[in-house]
PDB file of C-alpha atoms in Angstrom:
ATOM      1  CA  UNK A   1     100.474 127.836  85.921  1.00  0.00           C
ATOM      2  CA  UNK A   2      99.496 123.774  84.673  1.00  0.00           C
ATOM      3  CA  UNK A   3      97.063 122.068  86.742  1.00  0.00           C
ATOM      4  CA  UNK A   4      96.550 118.830  86.297  1.00  0.00           C
ATOM      5  CA  UNK A   5      93.874 117.513  83.927  1.00  0.00           C
ATOM      6  CA  UNK A   6      90.450 116.332  85.772  1.00  0.00           C
ATOM      7  CA  UNK A   7      89.697 112.289  85.637  1.00  0.00           C
ATOM      8  CA  UNK A   8      92.213 109.633  85.964  1.00  0.00           C
ATOM      9  CA  UNK A   9      94.989 110.986  87.547  1.00  0.00           C
ATOM     10  CA  UNK A  10      94.242 109.423  90.936  1.00  0.00           C
ATOM     11  CA  UNK A  11      97.242 108.211  92.337  1.00  0.00           C
ATOM     12  CA  UNK A  12      97.010 105.578  95.209  1.00  0.00           C
ATOM     13  CA  UNK A  13      99.643 105.001  97.463  1.00  0.00           C
ATOM     14  CA  UNK A  14      99.173 101.070  98.883  1.00  0.00           C
ATOM     15  CA  UNK A  15     101.255 101.002 101.768  1.00  0.00           C
ATOM     16  CA  UNK A  16      99.509 104.457 102.900  1.00  0.00           C
ATOM     17  CA  UNK A  17      96.133 102.812 102.316  1.00  0.00           C
ATOM     18  CA  UNK A  18      97.350  99.744 104.416  1.00  0.00           C
ATOM     19  CA  UNK A  19      98.450 101.915 107.402  1.00  0.00           C
ATOM     20  CA  UNK A  20      95.255 103.704 107.175  1.00  0.00           C
ATOM     21  CA  UNK A  21      93.445 100.211 107.600  1.00  0.00           C
ATOM     22  CA  UNK A  22      95.486  98.910 110.450  1.00  0.00           C
ATOM     23  CA  UNK A  23      94.841 102.534 112.374  1.00  0.00           C
ATOM     24  CA  UNK A  24      91.442 102.180 111.739  1.00  0.00           C
ATOM     25  CA  UNK A  25      91.111  98.467 112.894  1.00  0.00           C
ATOM     26  CA  UNK A  26      93.174  99.582 116.314  1.00  0.00           C
ATOM     27  CA  UNK A  27      90.505 102.273 116.584  1.00  0.00           C
ATOM     28  CA  UNK A  28      87.648 100.018 116.487  1.00  0.00           C
ATOM     29  CA  UNK A  29      89.634  97.593 118.950  1.00  0.00           C
ATOM     30  CA  UNK A  30      90.169 100.495 121.404  1.00  0.00           C
ATOM     31  CA  UNK A  31      86.459 101.614 121.099  1.00  0.00           C
ATOM     32  CA  UNK A  32      85.026  98.294 121.846  1.00  0.00           C
ATOM     33  CA  UNK A  33      87.616  97.702 124.809  1.00  0.00           C
ATOM     34  CA  UNK A  34      85.211 100.388 126.432  1.00  0.00           C
ATOM     35  CA  UNK A  35      88.030 102.473 128.355  1.00  0.00           C
ATOM     36  CA  UNK A  36      90.511  99.803 129.207  1.00  0.00           C
ATOM     37  CA  UNK A  37      94.220  99.555 127.462  1.00  0.00           C
ATOM     38  CA  UNK A  38      94.699  97.014 124.913  1.00  0.00           C
ATOM     39  CA  UNK A  39      97.268  94.796 126.000  1.00  0.00           C
ATOM     40  CA  UNK A  40     100.238  94.179 123.867  1.00  0.00           C
ATOM     41  CA  UNK A  41      98.849  90.726 122.659  1.00  0.00           C
ATOM     42  CA  UNK A  42      95.513  92.194 121.650  1.00  0.00           C
ATOM     43  CA  UNK A  43      97.350  94.697 119.678  1.00  0.00           C
ATOM     44  CA  UNK A  44      99.287  92.187 118.059  1.00  0.00           C
ATOM     45  CA  UNK A  45      96.194  89.982 117.231  1.00  0.00           C
ATOM     46  CA  UNK A  46      94.253  93.240 115.738  1.00  0.00           C
ATOM     47  CA  UNK A  47      97.353  93.814 113.458  1.00  0.00           C
ATOM     48  CA  UNK A  48      97.799  90.359 112.579  1.00  0.00           C
ATOM     49  CA  UNK A  49     101.299  90.170 114.041  1.00  0.00           C
ATOM     50  CA  UNK A  50     102.929  86.881 114.785  1.00  0.00           C
ATOM     51  CA  UNK A  51     105.395  85.594 117.398  1.00  0.00           C
ATOM     52  CA  UNK A  52     108.253  85.233 115.072  1.00  0.00           C
ATOM     53  CA  UNK A  53     108.072  81.605 115.392  1.00  0.00           C
ATOM     54  CA  UNK A  54     106.132  80.510 112.278  1.00  0.00           C
ATOM     55  CA  UNK A  55     108.341  83.604 110.139  1.00  0.00           C
ATOM     56  CA  UNK A  56     105.763  86.232 110.449  1.00  0.00           C
ATOM     57  CA  UNK A  57     107.008  89.963 111.198  1.00  0.00           C
ATOM     58  CA  UNK A  58     107.354  89.482 115.039  1.00  0.00           C
ATOM     59  CA  UNK A  59     106.991  92.161 117.829  1.00  0.00           C
ATOM     60  CA  UNK A  60     109.228  94.289 119.342  1.00  0.00           C
ATOM     61  CA  UNK A  61     109.692  92.869 122.990  1.00  0.00           C
ATOM     62  CA  UNK A  62     110.790  96.127 124.434  1.00  0.00           C
ATOM     63  CA  UNK A  63     107.482  97.556 123.958  1.00  0.00           C
ATOM     64  CA  UNK A  64     105.493  97.923 127.145  1.00  0.00           C
TER      65      UNK A  64
END
């Protein structure tokens, strides 16, 4: 059985790391809301999502 050598074999998935950071930001915002639900606008603010006017990502208007 081949085993990867120790040291220098770390693989970084930058997309996964960014998603984990965004989830952390949402968790922090939800904790700060003290039991109240985050509005769609607040979620967009936390995730740094624009309304699409300035060429940003935009958000799904079908989302509650």
